[in-house]
mmCIF file of C-alpha atoms and ligand atoms in Angstrom:
data_model
loop_
_atom_site.group_PDB
_atom_site.id
_atom_site.type_symbol
_atom_site.label_atom_id
_atom_site.label_comp_id
_atom_site.label_asym_id
_atom_site.label_seq_id
_atom_site.Cartn_x
_atom_site.Cartn_y
_atom_site.Cartn_z
ATOM 1 C CA UNK U 1 22.431 -122.365 164.811
ATOM 2 C CA UNK U 2 23.361 -122.797 168.148
ATOM 3 C CA UNK U 3 27.024 -123.125 167.759
ATOM 4 C CA UNK U 4 29.199 -120.960 165.549
ATOM 5 C CA UNK U 5 32.548 -122.408 164.375
ATOM 6 C CA UNK U 6 34.656 -119.594 163.296
ATOM 7 C CA UNK U 7 38.115 -119.490 161.748
ATOM 8 C CA UNK U 8 39.555 -116.144 162.242
ATOM 9 C CA UNK U 9 42.570 -115.166 159.641
ATOM 10 C CA UNK U 10 44.122 -111.659 160.556
ATOM 11 C CA UNK U 11 46.465 -111.690 157.907
ATOM 12 C CA UNK U 12 48.504 -108.400 157.442
ATOM 13 C CA UNK U 13 49.026 -104.919 157.952
ATOM 14 C CA UNK U 14 45.495 -103.249 159.736
ATOM 15 C CA UNK U 15 44.209 -106.881 159.230
ATOM 16 C CA UNK U 16 44.466 -108.017 162.824
ATOM 17 C CA UNK U 17 43.582 -104.253 164.220
ATOM 18 C CA UNK U 18 40.297 -104.324 162.237
ATOM 19 C CA UNK U 19 39.558 -108.145 162.984
ATOM 20 C CA UNK U 20 39.938 -107.591 166.875
ATOM 21 C CA UNK U 21 36.857 -105.116 166.907
ATOM 22 C CA UNK U 22 35.074 -107.414 164.688
ATOM 23 C CA UNK U 23 35.383 -110.320 166.884
ATOM 24 C CA UNK U 24 34.476 -108.261 169.758
ATOM 25 C CA UNK U 25 31.369 -107.215 168.352
ATOM 26 C CA UNK U 26 30.616 -110.792 167.239
ATOM 27 C CA UNK U 27 31.321 -112.072 170.763
ATOM 28 C CA UNK U 28 28.990 -109.914 172.413
ATOM 29 C CA UNK U 29 26.270 -110.504 169.601
ATOM 30 C CA UNK U 30 26.484 -114.102 169.888
ATOM 31 C CA UNK U 31 26.229 -114.198 173.574
ATOM 32 C CA UNK U 32 23.106 -112.040 173.394
ATOM 33 C CA UNK U 33 21.494 -114.222 170.830
ATOM 34 C CA UNK U 34 22.298 -117.580 172.601
ATOM 35 C CA UNK U 35 24.949 -118.671 169.892
ATOM 36 C CA UNK U 36 27.974 -120.554 171.394
ATOM 37 C CA UNK U 37 31.093 -119.023 169.409
ATOM 38 C CA UNK U 38 34.132 -121.513 169.067
ATOM 39 C CA UNK U 39 36.938 -119.335 167.949
ATOM 40 C CA UNK U 40 40.265 -120.518 166.278
ATOM 41 C CA UNK U 41 43.116 -118.494 164.721
ATOM 42 C CA UNK U 42 45.740 -119.157 162.062
ATOM 43 C CA UNK U 43 48.367 -117.236 160.125
ATOM 44 C CA UNK U 44 47.509 -115.932 156.619
ATOM 45 C CA UNK U 45 48.857 -114.163 153.880
ATOM 46 C CA UNK U 46 52.258 -112.481 154.582
ATOM 47 C CA UNK U 47 52.283 -113.659 158.026
ATOM 48 C CA UNK U 48 51.745 -117.337 156.787
ATOM 49 C CA UNK U 49 54.409 -116.569 154.429
ATOM 50 C CA UNK U 50 56.812 -115.590 157.322
ATOM 51 C CA UNK U 51 55.801 -118.631 159.501
ATOM 52 C CA UNK U 52 55.383 -121.409 157.032
ATOM 53 C CA UNK U 53 56.995 -120.420 153.603
ATOM 54 C CA UNK U 54 53.479 -120.428 151.955
ATOM 55 C CA UNK U 55 50.561 -117.834 152.096
ATOM 56 C CA UNK U 56 48.187 -120.253 153.112
ATOM 57 C CA UNK U 57 48.859 -124.000 154.371
ATOM 58 C CA UNK U 58 46.831 -126.974 153.551
ATOM 59 C CA UNK U 59 46.025 -127.285 157.245
ATOM 60 C CA UNK U 60 44.475 -123.829 157.542
ATOM 61 C CA UNK U 61 42.701 -124.506 154.242
ATOM 62 C CA UNK U 62 41.062 -127.493 156.098
ATOM 63 C CA UNK U 63 40.500 -125.416 159.145
ATOM 64 C CA UNK U 64 38.670 -122.991 156.793
ATOM 65 C CA UNK U 65 36.637 -125.831 155.312
ATOM 66 C CA UNK U 66 35.498 -127.342 158.670
ATOM 67 C CA UNK U 67 34.627 -124.053 159.811
ATOM 68 C CA UNK U 68 31.058 -122.531 159.580
ATOM 69 C CA UNK U 69 32.513 -119.209 158.674
ATOM 70 C CA UNK U 70 36.122 -117.619 158.282
ATOM 71 C CA UNK U 71 36.509 -114.091 159.618
ATOM 72 C CA UNK U 72 39.346 -112.724 157.493
ATOM 73 C CA UNK U 73 41.402 -109.172 158.112
ATOM 74 C CA UNK U 74 43.152 -108.358 154.911
ATOM 75 C CA UNK U 75 46.407 -109.740 153.463
ATOM 76 C CA UNK U 76 49.752 -108.125 151.632
ATOM 77 C CA UNK U 77 51.905 -105.530 151.952
ATOM 78 C CA UNK U 78 55.345 -104.317 150.656
ATOM 79 C CA UNK U 79 57.503 -106.554 152.790
ATOM 80 C CA UNK U 80 56.229 -109.627 150.736
ATOM 81 C CA UNK U 81 55.858 -107.835 147.197
ATOM 82 C CA UNK U 82 58.866 -109.262 145.461
ATOM 83 C CA UNK U 83 58.297 -112.940 146.218
ATOM 84 C CA UNK U 84 57.262 -115.293 143.473
ATOM 85 C CA UNK U 85 53.890 -114.842 142.025
ATOM 86 C CA UNK U 86 52.439 -118.316 143.303
ATOM 87 C CA UNK U 87 53.670 -117.340 146.756
ATOM 88 C CA UNK U 88 52.165 -113.891 146.790
ATOM 89 C CA UNK U 89 49.912 -113.166 150.163
ATOM 90 C CA UNK U 90 47.118 -112.359 147.741
ATOM 91 C CA UNK U 91 47.177 -115.881 145.939
ATOM 92 C CA UNK U 92 46.684 -117.394 149.544
ATOM 93 C CA UNK U 93 43.559 -115.440 149.589
ATOM 94 C CA UNK U 94 42.471 -116.428 145.934
ATOM 95 C CA UNK U 95 43.118 -120.052 146.878
ATOM 96 C CA UNK U 96 41.075 -119.748 150.039
ATOM 97 C CA UNK U 97 38.178 -118.351 147.884
ATOM 98 C CA UNK U 98 38.640 -121.177 145.339
ATOM 99 C CA UNK U 99 38.814 -123.867 147.522
ATOM 100 C CA UNK U 100 35.814 -122.863 149.664
ATOM 101 C CA UNK U 101 33.952 -122.313 146.347
ATOM 102 C CA UNK U 102 32.599 -118.883 147.668
ATOM 103 C CA UNK U 103 31.555 -117.997 144.288
ATOM 104 C CA UNK U 104 29.077 -114.775 145.415
ATOM 105 C CA UNK U 105 30.975 -112.077 146.659
ATOM 106 C CA UNK U 106 28.141 -109.526 148.141
ATOM 107 C CA UNK U 107 29.484 -105.958 148.560
ATOM 108 C CA UNK U 108 26.833 -103.555 149.868
ATOM 109 C CA UNK U 109 27.541 -99.881 149.588
ATOM 110 C CA UNK U 110 24.960 -97.692 151.437
ATOM 111 C CA UNK U 111 24.741 -93.801 152.331
ATOM 112 C CA UNK U 112 25.106 -92.658 155.572
ATOM 113 C CA UNK U 113 24.340 -88.873 156.453
ATOM 114 C CA UNK U 114 27.107 -89.133 159.113
ATOM 115 C CA UNK U 115 30.137 -89.686 156.804
ATOM 116 C CA UNK U 116 28.469 -87.939 153.639
ATOM 117 C CA UNK U 117 31.129 -85.139 154.061
ATOM 118 C CA UNK U 118 34.006 -87.746 153.322
ATOM 119 C CA UNK U 119 32.189 -88.423 149.769
ATOM 120 C CA UNK U 120 33.964 -86.737 147.173
ATOM 121 C CA UNK U 121 30.524 -86.095 145.489
ATOM 122 C CA UNK U 122 28.157 -83.495 146.358
ATOM 123 C CA UNK U 123 25.425 -84.889 148.865
ATOM 124 C CA UNK U 124 22.441 -84.643 146.443
ATOM 125 C CA UNK U 125 24.181 -86.763 144.218
ATOM 126 C CA UNK U 126 25.022 -89.372 147.060
ATOM 127 C CA UNK U 127 21.849 -89.065 149.325
ATOM 128 C CA UNK U 128 19.806 -92.385 149.483
ATOM 129 C CA UNK U 129 22.366 -94.365 147.643
ATOM 130 C CA UNK U 130 21.855 -98.157 148.749
ATOM 131 C CA UNK U 131 23.330 -100.625 146.326
ATOM 132 C CA UNK U 132 24.483 -104.124 146.116
ATOM 133 C CA UNK U 133 27.248 -105.343 143.922
ATOM 134 C CA UNK U 134 27.428 -108.966 143.593
ATOM 135 C CA UNK U 135 30.989 -109.904 142.047
ATOM 136 C CA UNK U 136 31.559 -113.300 140.944
ATOM 137 C CA UNK U 137 34.428 -114.545 143.016
ATOM 138 C CA UNK U 138 36.298 -117.774 141.992
ATOM 139 C CA UNK U 139 36.679 -117.474 138.142
ATOM 140 C CA UNK U 140 36.967 -115.121 135.349
ATOM 141 C CA UNK U 141 40.317 -113.646 134.190
ATOM 142 C CA UNK U 142 41.589 -114.000 138.091
ATOM 143 C CA UNK U 143 41.790 -117.972 137.406
ATOM 144 C CA UNK U 144 41.334 -118.588 133.624
ATOM 145 C CA UNK U 145 44.277 -120.724 132.129
ATOM 146 C CA UNK U 146 46.792 -120.326 130.280
ATOM 147 C CA UNK U 147 48.266 -117.471 132.148
ATOM 148 C CA UNK U 148 51.852 -116.436 132.738
ATOM 149 C CA UNK U 149 54.741 -114.240 131.766
ATOM 150 C CA UNK U 150 56.585 -115.676 128.732
ATOM 151 C CA UNK U 151 60.036 -114.138 129.103
ATOM 152 C CA UNK U 152 61.882 -116.512 126.330
ATOM 153 C CA UNK U 153 59.577 -115.212 123.368
ATOM 154 C CA UNK U 154 61.462 -113.127 121.220
ATOM 155 C CA UNK U 155 59.215 -110.350 122.217
ATOM 156 C CA UNK U 156 58.393 -111.333 125.780
ATOM 157 C CA UNK U 157 54.828 -111.106 126.815
ATOM 158 C CA UNK U 158 52.312 -111.475 129.781
ATOM 159 C CA UNK U 159 48.881 -112.976 129.386
ATOM 160 C CA UNK U 160 45.932 -114.119 131.198
ATOM 161 C CA UNK U 161 42.468 -115.646 130.062
ATOM 162 C CA UNK U 162 38.931 -114.785 130.701
ATOM 163 C CA UNK U 163 36.382 -117.389 130.798
ATOM 164 C CA UNK U 164 33.025 -118.229 132.019
ATOM 165 C CA UNK U 165 31.027 -121.374 131.446
ATOM 166 C CA UNK U 166 27.272 -121.327 131.705
ATOM 167 C CA UNK U 167 27.106 -123.025 135.078
ATOM 168 C CA UNK U 168 29.404 -120.349 136.571
ATOM 169 C CA UNK U 169 27.292 -117.572 135.504
ATOM 170 C CA UNK U 170 24.092 -118.937 136.251
ATOM 171 C CA UNK U 171 25.150 -119.685 139.935
ATOM 172 C CA UNK U 172 26.473 -116.198 140.472
ATOM 173 C CA UNK U 173 23.445 -114.553 138.870
ATOM 174 C CA UNK U 174 20.976 -116.651 140.847
ATOM 175 C CA UNK U 175 22.063 -115.124 144.010
ATOM 176 C CA UNK U 176 22.017 -111.621 142.439
ATOM 177 C CA UNK U 177 18.485 -112.326 141.075
ATOM 178 C CA UNK U 178 17.359 -113.392 144.567
ATOM 179 C CA UNK U 179 18.895 -110.439 146.343
ATOM 180 C CA UNK U 180 17.131 -108.100 143.856
ATOM 181 C CA UNK U 181 13.859 -109.921 144.546
ATOM 182 C CA UNK U 182 14.317 -108.994 148.426
ATOM 183 C CA UNK U 183 15.359 -105.530 147.637
ATOM 184 C CA UNK U 184 14.005 -103.088 144.935
ATOM 185 C CA UNK U 185 13.235 -105.535 142.367
ATOM 186 C CA UNK U 186 16.056 -104.165 139.928
ATOM 187 C CA UNK U 187 19.129 -106.042 138.461
ATOM 188 C CA UNK U 188 21.933 -104.499 136.404
ATOM 189 C CA UNK U 189 24.409 -106.832 134.676
ATOM 190 C CA UNK U 190 27.600 -105.220 134.063
ATOM 191 C CA UNK U 191 29.789 -106.451 130.912
ATOM 192 C CA UNK U 192 31.743 -105.526 127.976
ATOM 193 C CA UNK U 193 29.787 -107.366 125.423
ATOM 194 C CA UNK U 194 30.702 -104.881 122.807
ATOM 195 C CA UNK U 195 34.183 -106.185 122.631
ATOM 196 C CA UNK U 196 34.564 -109.642 124.782
ATOM 197 C CA UNK U 197 33.096 -112.791 123.831
ATOM 198 C CA UNK U 198 33.180 -114.099 127.437
ATOM 199 C CA UNK U 199 31.051 -111.250 128.557
ATOM 200 C CA UNK U 200 28.767 -111.385 125.395
ATOM 201 C CA UNK U 201 27.900 -114.810 126.448
ATOM 202 C CA UNK U 202 27.579 -113.365 130.349
ATOM 203 C CA UNK U 203 24.901 -111.446 129.152
ATOM 204 C CA UNK U 204 22.930 -114.203 126.910
ATOM 205 C CA UNK U 205 22.999 -116.457 129.999
ATOM 206 C CA UNK U 206 21.933 -113.786 132.535
ATOM 207 C CA UNK U 207 19.126 -112.858 130.223
ATOM 208 C CA UNK U 208 17.772 -116.474 129.378
ATOM 209 C CA UNK U 209 18.014 -117.068 133.331
ATOM 210 C CA UNK U 210 16.139 -113.900 134.056
ATOM 211 C CA UNK U 211 13.412 -114.757 131.561
ATOM 212 C CA UNK U 212 13.301 -118.328 132.699
ATOM 213 C CA UNK U 213 13.233 -118.006 136.440
ATOM 214 C CA UNK U 214 13.043 -114.363 137.777
ATOM 215 C CA UNK U 215 10.414 -112.602 135.485
ATOM 216 C CA UNK U 216 9.303 -110.454 138.489
ATOM 217 C CA UNK U 217 13.097 -108.557 138.430
ATOM 218 C CA UNK U 218 13.544 -105.824 136.170
ATOM 219 C CA UNK U 219 16.834 -106.652 134.524
ATOM 220 C CA UNK U 220 19.090 -104.445 132.461
ATOM 221 C CA UNK U 221 22.572 -104.669 130.794
ATOM 222 C CA UNK U 222 25.138 -102.153 130.805
ATOM 223 C CA UNK U 223 28.769 -101.707 129.368
ATOM 224 C CA UNK U 224 31.396 -101.682 132.363
ATOM 225 C CA UNK U 225 32.647 -98.093 130.955
ATOM 226 C CA UNK U 226 29.399 -96.202 130.869
ATOM 227 C CA UNK U 227 28.142 -98.264 134.054
ATOM 228 C CA UNK U 228 31.405 -96.635 135.677
ATOM 229 C CA UNK U 229 30.353 -93.195 134.707
ATOM 230 C CA UNK U 230 26.780 -93.836 135.845
ATOM 231 C CA UNK U 231 27.965 -95.122 139.543
ATOM 232 C CA UNK U 232 29.762 -91.806 139.817
ATOM 233 C CA UNK U 233 26.851 -89.602 138.213
ATOM 234 C CA UNK U 234 23.384 -91.231 139.550
ATOM 235 C CA UNK U 235 24.556 -93.723 142.161
ATOM 236 C CA UNK U 236 20.883 -93.862 143.975
ATOM 237 C CA UNK U 237 19.443 -95.077 140.717
ATOM 238 C CA UNK U 238 21.298 -98.452 141.114
ATOM 239 C CA UNK U 239 19.794 -101.332 143.132
ATOM 240 C CA UNK U 240 21.789 -104.793 142.359
ATOM 241 C CA UNK U 241 24.518 -104.998 140.398
ATOM 242 C CA UNK U 242 25.884 -108.639 138.914
ATOM 243 C CA UNK U 243 29.252 -108.643 137.386
ATOM 244 C CA UNK U 244 32.490 -110.710 136.774
ATOM 245 C CA UNK U 245 35.657 -110.715 139.023
ATOM 246 C CA UNK U 246 37.762 -108.030 137.725
ATOM 247 C CA UNK U 247 35.030 -105.567 136.860
ATOM 248 C CA UNK U 248 33.549 -106.051 140.485
ATOM 249 C CA UNK U 249 36.758 -105.610 142.210
ATOM 250 C CA UNK U 250 37.246 -102.234 140.497
ATOM 251 C CA UNK U 251 33.572 -101.169 140.667
ATOM 252 C CA UNK U 252 33.366 -101.848 144.652
ATOM 253 C CA UNK U 253 36.148 -99.751 145.284
ATOM 254 C CA UNK U 254 34.805 -97.122 143.452
ATOM 255 C CA UNK U 255 31.270 -97.341 145.034
ATOM 256 C CA UNK U 256 32.955 -97.495 148.352
ATOM 257 C CA UNK U 257 34.595 -94.275 147.830
ATOM 258 C CA UNK U 258 31.630 -92.456 146.802
ATOM 259 C CA UNK U 259 29.704 -93.253 150.150
ATOM 260 C CA UNK U 260 32.785 -92.054 152.072
ATOM 261 C CA UNK U 261 35.552 -94.442 152.566
ATOM 262 C CA UNK U 262 36.906 -97.832 151.728
ATOM 263 C CA UNK U 263 37.206 -98.450 155.376
ATOM 264 C CA UNK U 264 33.598 -98.540 155.626
ATOM 265 C CA UNK U 265 32.768 -101.300 153.479
ATOM 266 C CA UNK U 266 31.932 -104.906 154.121
ATOM 267 C CA UNK U 267 31.831 -108.031 152.207
ATOM 268 C CA UNK U 268 30.199 -111.450 152.418
ATOM 269 C CA UNK U 269 31.630 -114.228 150.301
ATOM 270 C CA UNK U 270 29.064 -117.163 149.904
ATOM 271 C CA UNK U 271 29.107 -120.437 148.131
ATOM 272 C CA UNK U 272 28.486 -124.007 148.713
ATOM 273 C CA UNK U 273 29.751 -124.199 152.052
ATOM 274 C CA UNK U 274 30.948 -121.580 154.917
ATOM 275 C CA UNK U 275 31.228 -118.362 153.895
ATOM 276 C CA UNK U 276 34.071 -115.873 154.007
ATOM 277 C CA UNK U 277 33.340 -112.365 155.656
ATOM 278 C CA UNK U 278 36.152 -109.733 155.125
ATOM 279 C CA UNK U 279 36.175 -105.835 154.550
ATOM 280 C CA UNK U 280 36.627 -104.880 151.026
ATOM 281 C CA UNK U 281 39.770 -102.618 151.814
ATOM 282 C CA UNK U 282 43.205 -104.285 151.884
ATOM 283 C CA UNK U 283 46.067 -104.136 154.458
ATOM 284 C CA UNK U 284 46.596 -100.476 154.428
ATOM 285 C CA UNK U 285 50.420 -100.530 155.112
ATOM 286 C CA UNK U 286 50.714 -96.678 155.224
ATOM 287 C CA UNK U 287 48.738 -96.736 158.450
ATOM 288 C CA UNK U 288 49.054 -100.452 160.018
ATOM 289 C CA UNK U 289 50.280 -100.862 163.418
ATOM 290 C CA UNK U 290 49.196 -97.341 164.284
ATOM 291 C CA UNK U 291 45.645 -98.013 165.626
ATOM 292 C CA UNK U 292 44.327 -95.460 163.217
ATOM 293 C CA UNK U 293 42.327 -98.085 160.851
ATOM 294 C CA UNK U 294 38.792 -97.643 160.466
ATOM 295 C CA UNK U 295 37.332 -100.946 161.980
ATOM 296 C CA UNK U 296 33.612 -100.360 160.508
ATOM 297 C CA UNK U 297 34.044 -102.389 157.542
ATOM 298 C CA UNK U 298 35.295 -105.480 159.407
ATOM 299 C CA UNK U 299 32.397 -104.928 161.886
ATOM 300 C CA UNK U 300 29.862 -104.520 159.526
ATOM 301 C CA UNK U 301 31.170 -107.674 157.658
ATOM 302 C CA UNK U 302 30.771 -109.550 161.074
ATOM 303 C CA UNK U 303 26.907 -108.153 160.614
ATOM 304 C CA UNK U 304 26.806 -109.817 157.455
ATOM 305 C CA UNK U 305 28.031 -113.217 159.084
ATOM 306 C CA UNK U 306 25.330 -112.904 161.668
ATOM 307 C CA UNK U 307 22.826 -112.466 158.909
ATOM 308 C CA UNK U 308 23.914 -115.064 156.265
ATOM 309 C CA UNK U 309 25.779 -117.825 158.187
ATOM 310 C CA UNK U 310 24.316 -117.912 161.568
ATOM 311 C CA UNK U 311 20.764 -117.091 160.184
ATOM 312 C CA UNK U 312 20.141 -114.189 162.633
ATOM 313 C CA UNK U 313 19.520 -111.492 160.570
ATOM 314 C CA UNK U 314 18.065 -109.300 163.747
ATOM 315 C CA UNK U 315 21.438 -109.457 165.347
ATOM 316 C CA UNK U 316 23.179 -108.066 162.143
ATOM 317 C CA UNK U 317 20.614 -105.234 161.968
ATOM 318 C CA UNK U 318 21.624 -104.648 165.994
ATOM 319 C CA UNK U 319 25.320 -104.510 164.729
ATOM 320 C CA UNK U 320 24.601 -102.088 161.924
ATOM 321 C CA UNK U 321 22.503 -99.940 164.235
ATOM 322 C CA UNK U 322 25.219 -99.849 166.788
ATOM 323 C CA UNK U 323 27.731 -98.811 163.994
ATOM 324 C CA UNK U 324 25.333 -95.831 162.937
ATOM 325 C CA UNK U 325 24.851 -94.777 166.435
ATOM 326 C CA UNK U 326 28.486 -94.530 167.123
ATOM 327 C CA UNK U 327 28.818 -92.381 163.839
ATOM 328 C CA UNK U 328 25.749 -90.457 165.391
ATOM 329 C CA UNK U 329 27.784 -89.563 168.398
ATOM 330 C CA UNK U 330 30.316 -87.982 166.234
ATOM 331 C CA UNK U 331 33.262 -90.397 166.401
ATOM 332 C CA UNK U 332 35.356 -90.360 163.089
ATOM 333 C CA UNK U 333 38.518 -92.284 162.273
ATOM 334 C CA UNK U 334 40.905 -90.711 160.120
ATOM 335 C CA UNK U 335 39.645 -91.616 156.878
ATOM 336 C CA UNK U 336 36.201 -90.236 157.343
ATOM 337 C CA UNK U 337 37.258 -87.325 159.721
ATOM 338 C CA UNK U 338 36.786 -84.411 157.442
ATOM 339 C CA UNK U 339 36.689 -81.682 160.584
ATOM 340 C CA UNK U 340 33.038 -81.215 160.579
ATOM 341 C CA UNK U 341 31.516 -79.523 163.637
ATOM 342 C CA UNK U 342 30.276 -82.109 166.333
ATOM 343 C CA UNK U 343 32.844 -84.580 165.429
ATOM 344 C CA UNK U 344 35.636 -86.050 167.350
ATOM 345 C CA UNK U 345 38.529 -88.059 165.606
ATOM 346 C CA UNK U 346 39.327 -91.557 167.195
ATOM 347 C CA UNK U 347 41.190 -94.618 166.656
ATOM 348 C CA UNK U 348 40.477 -98.241 166.109
ATOM 349 C CA UNK U 349 39.821 -99.333 169.673
ATOM 350 C CA UNK U 350 37.858 -96.359 170.571
ATOM 351 C CA UNK U 351 35.638 -96.721 167.705
ATOM 352 C CA UNK U 352 35.266 -100.552 168.518
ATOM 353 C CA UNK U 353 34.530 -99.568 172.205
ATOM 354 C CA UNK U 354 31.603 -97.090 170.873
ATOM 355 C CA UNK U 355 30.153 -99.689 168.779
ATOM 356 C CA UNK U 356 30.219 -102.299 171.669
ATOM 357 C CA UNK U 357 28.515 -99.843 173.928
ATOM 358 C CA UNK U 358 25.676 -99.251 171.593
ATOM 359 C CA UNK U 359 25.449 -102.868 170.685
ATOM 360 C CA UNK U 360 24.914 -103.685 174.421
ATOM 361 C CA UNK U 361 22.120 -100.951 174.662
ATOM 362 C CA UNK U 362 20.505 -102.421 171.464
ATOM 363 C CA UNK U 363 20.499 -105.976 172.536
ATOM 364 C CA UNK U 364 19.227 -104.967 175.914
ATOM 365 C CA UNK U 365 16.369 -103.120 174.573
HETATM 366 P P1 LIG R 401 44.251 -100.716 150.535
HETATM 367 O O1 LIG R 401 42.628 -100.819 150.481
HETATM 368 O O2 LIG R 401 45.143 -101.354 151.559
HETATM 369 O O3 LIG R 401 44.421 -98.880 150.948
HETATM 370 C C1 LIG R 401 43.998 -97.720 150.006
HETATM 371 C C2 LIG R 401 43.954 -96.823 150.753
HETATM 372 O O4 LIG R 401 42.919 -96.593 151.697
HETATM 373 C C3 LIG R 401 45.170 -96.434 151.703
HETATM 374 O O5 LIG R 401 45.452 -95.226 151.656
HETATM 375 C C4 LIG R 401 44.570 -97.103 153.119
HETATM 376 O O6 LIG R 401 45.250 -96.121 154.107
HETATM 377 C C5 LIG R 401 43.066 -96.479 153.297
HETATM 378 N N1 LIG R 401 42.296 -97.502 153.844
HETATM 379 C C6 LIG R 401 41.889 -98.828 153.469
HETATM 380 N N2 LIG R 401 41.489 -99.483 154.552
HETATM 381 C C7 LIG R 401 41.356 -98.501 155.564
HETATM 382 C C8 LIG R 401 40.659 -98.367 157.007
HETATM 383 N N3 LIG R 401 40.019 -99.648 157.344
HETATM 384 N N4 LIG R 401 40.746 -97.376 157.560
HETATM 385 C C9 LIG R 401 41.462 -96.210 157.011
HETATM 386 N N5 LIG R 401 41.854 -96.199 155.928
HETATM 387 C C10 LIG R 401 41.724 -97.315 155.266
HETATM 388 O O7 LIG R 401 45.005 -100.888 149.062
HETATM 389 P P2 LIG R 401 46.247 -100.861 148.635
HETATM 390 O O8 LIG R 401 46.902 -99.836 149.233
HETATM 391 O O9 LIG R 401 46.372 -100.694 147.211
HETATM 392 O O10 LIG R 401 46.862 -102.317 149.113
HETATM 393 C C11 LIG R 401 47.796 -102.775 149.975
HETATM 394 C C12 LIG R 401 47.831 -104.216 150.102
HETATM 395 O O11 LIG R 401 46.508 -104.563 150.374
HETATM 396 C C13 LIG R 401 48.373 -104.704 148.915
HETATM 397 O O12 LIG R 401 49.086 -105.865 149.042
HETATM 398 C C14 LIG R 401 47.019 -105.304 148.199
HETATM 399 O O13 LIG R 401 47.175 -106.423 147.526
HETATM 400 C C15 LIG R 401 46.123 -105.867 149.394
HETATM 401 N N6 LIG R 401 44.981 -106.041 149.317
HETATM 402 C C16 LIG R 401 44.311 -107.082 150.041
HETATM 403 C C17 LIG R 401 42.871 -106.989 150.226
HETATM 404 C C18 LIG R 401 42.246 -108.220 151.042
HETATM 405 O O14 LIG R 401 43.059 -108.747 151.747
HETATM 406 N N7 LIG R 401 40.968 -108.238 150.819
HETATM 407 C C19 LIG R 401 42.155 -106.442 149.261
HETATM 408 C C20 LIG R 401 42.792 -105.249 148.866
HETATM 409 C C21 LIG R 401 44.009 -105.036 148.784
HETATM 410 C C1 LIG R 402 39.556 -107.395 146.873
HETATM 411 C C2 LIG R 402 41.114 -107.699 146.802
HETATM 412 C C3 LIG R 402 41.711 -109.043 146.290
HETATM 413 C C4 LIG R 402 40.997 -108.776 145.007
HETATM 414 C C5 LIG R 402 43.049 -108.853 146.018
HETATM 415 C C6 LIG R 402 44.070 -108.671 147.161
HETATM 416 C C7 LIG R 402 43.335 -110.216 145.789
HETATM 417 O O1 LIG R 402 41.477 -106.551 145.986
HETATM 418 O O2 LIG R 402 39.393 -108.376 147.960
HETATM 419 O O3 LIG R 402 39.047 -106.718 146.610
HETATM 420 O O4 LIG R 402 41.436 -108.708 143.766
HETATM 421 O O5 LIG R 402 40.138 -109.778 144.746
HETATM 422 MN MN1 LIG R 403 39.780 -105.002 145.506
#
């Protein structure tokens, strides 16, 4: 790819702060790699609600569809918590994912010795952890109909519907099987097949697909409750995980915390067209606007963009190595500080500066 058309959606809270650092990194990597970068910005989430009365406009969706990739910060916050459900900032994000048909959400969690003290687990449990959660992103209980709150009923109720079609399961499972082929050759499908028919069907379809197309991948199935326990008890035994939208949301925050901090985890949402690249964390209203946010999840998301959309994995690896080098220098944002000797607490901008410094050295070498 010689020119990359990028739509930047900063969103809310710490979104603009972390995205600014990811974009700096992307500009340097693109220039070194001979990729022209054309960047547009648009309001998104709460910011769009303030400016346009909706969390995402049709015009912004049009820009996103036309772009090669979307670099997204985070959406939502207390300021917009009381709006009608269909106007919530989070709904804008769901609509973007759906309309771009980004059905496979890749959320890698990798152990880093540098931030091991930030993990709530003992080092011997987490050392060597390197797993990938492939979360289905545009269906399941997040999107199933009927949904709503029936306030007029004699006993008012809220309800949602969890459903998956064969084709929806197959397409995300294919991405997960292929990822397993490129990694350790093992795939765990996570469901609740002992209770929910929809996930019983999920299990059937994943098994059939594995037998028919991926006999080289070692497939196993686990119930989400005991898998959550395994994730904490023995994370290094896990290679690739495929699961539905809701379970994937929960398990990826858990995986993030195990490896140190939610602020470290990147993601790529891939589908039929351009990808969406966003850190796994939210808008962190408690630290927004203070320059304290960890930009590494966002920066590592730009590394995933270089690999998956730009088709330049070597540039993505250079960014990842630069992140490791900045941590190796002892730099830590507050979420990963933990007062270890030889470390220094820095803010968002200084962490971005350090990554850029190391990236330039990597790319010159
Ligand atoms: P959150 O991820 O925003 O924050 C959880 C905790 O982690 C907070 O203590 C926060 O300070 C900390 N944290 C998160 N990212 C960090 C970073 N980069 N550096 C340092 N610390 C970080 O989750 P929440 O508080 O439950 O949600 C806040 C808002 O964000 C809600 O409106 C929620 O819906 C939204 N949200 C958005 C996304 C997204 O846009 N992809 C994801 C999750 C939550
Ligand atoms: C995430 C977030 C979103 C989700 C919210 C903000 C809609 O938690 O990306 O993990 O639930 O998918
Ligand atoms: Mn989440």
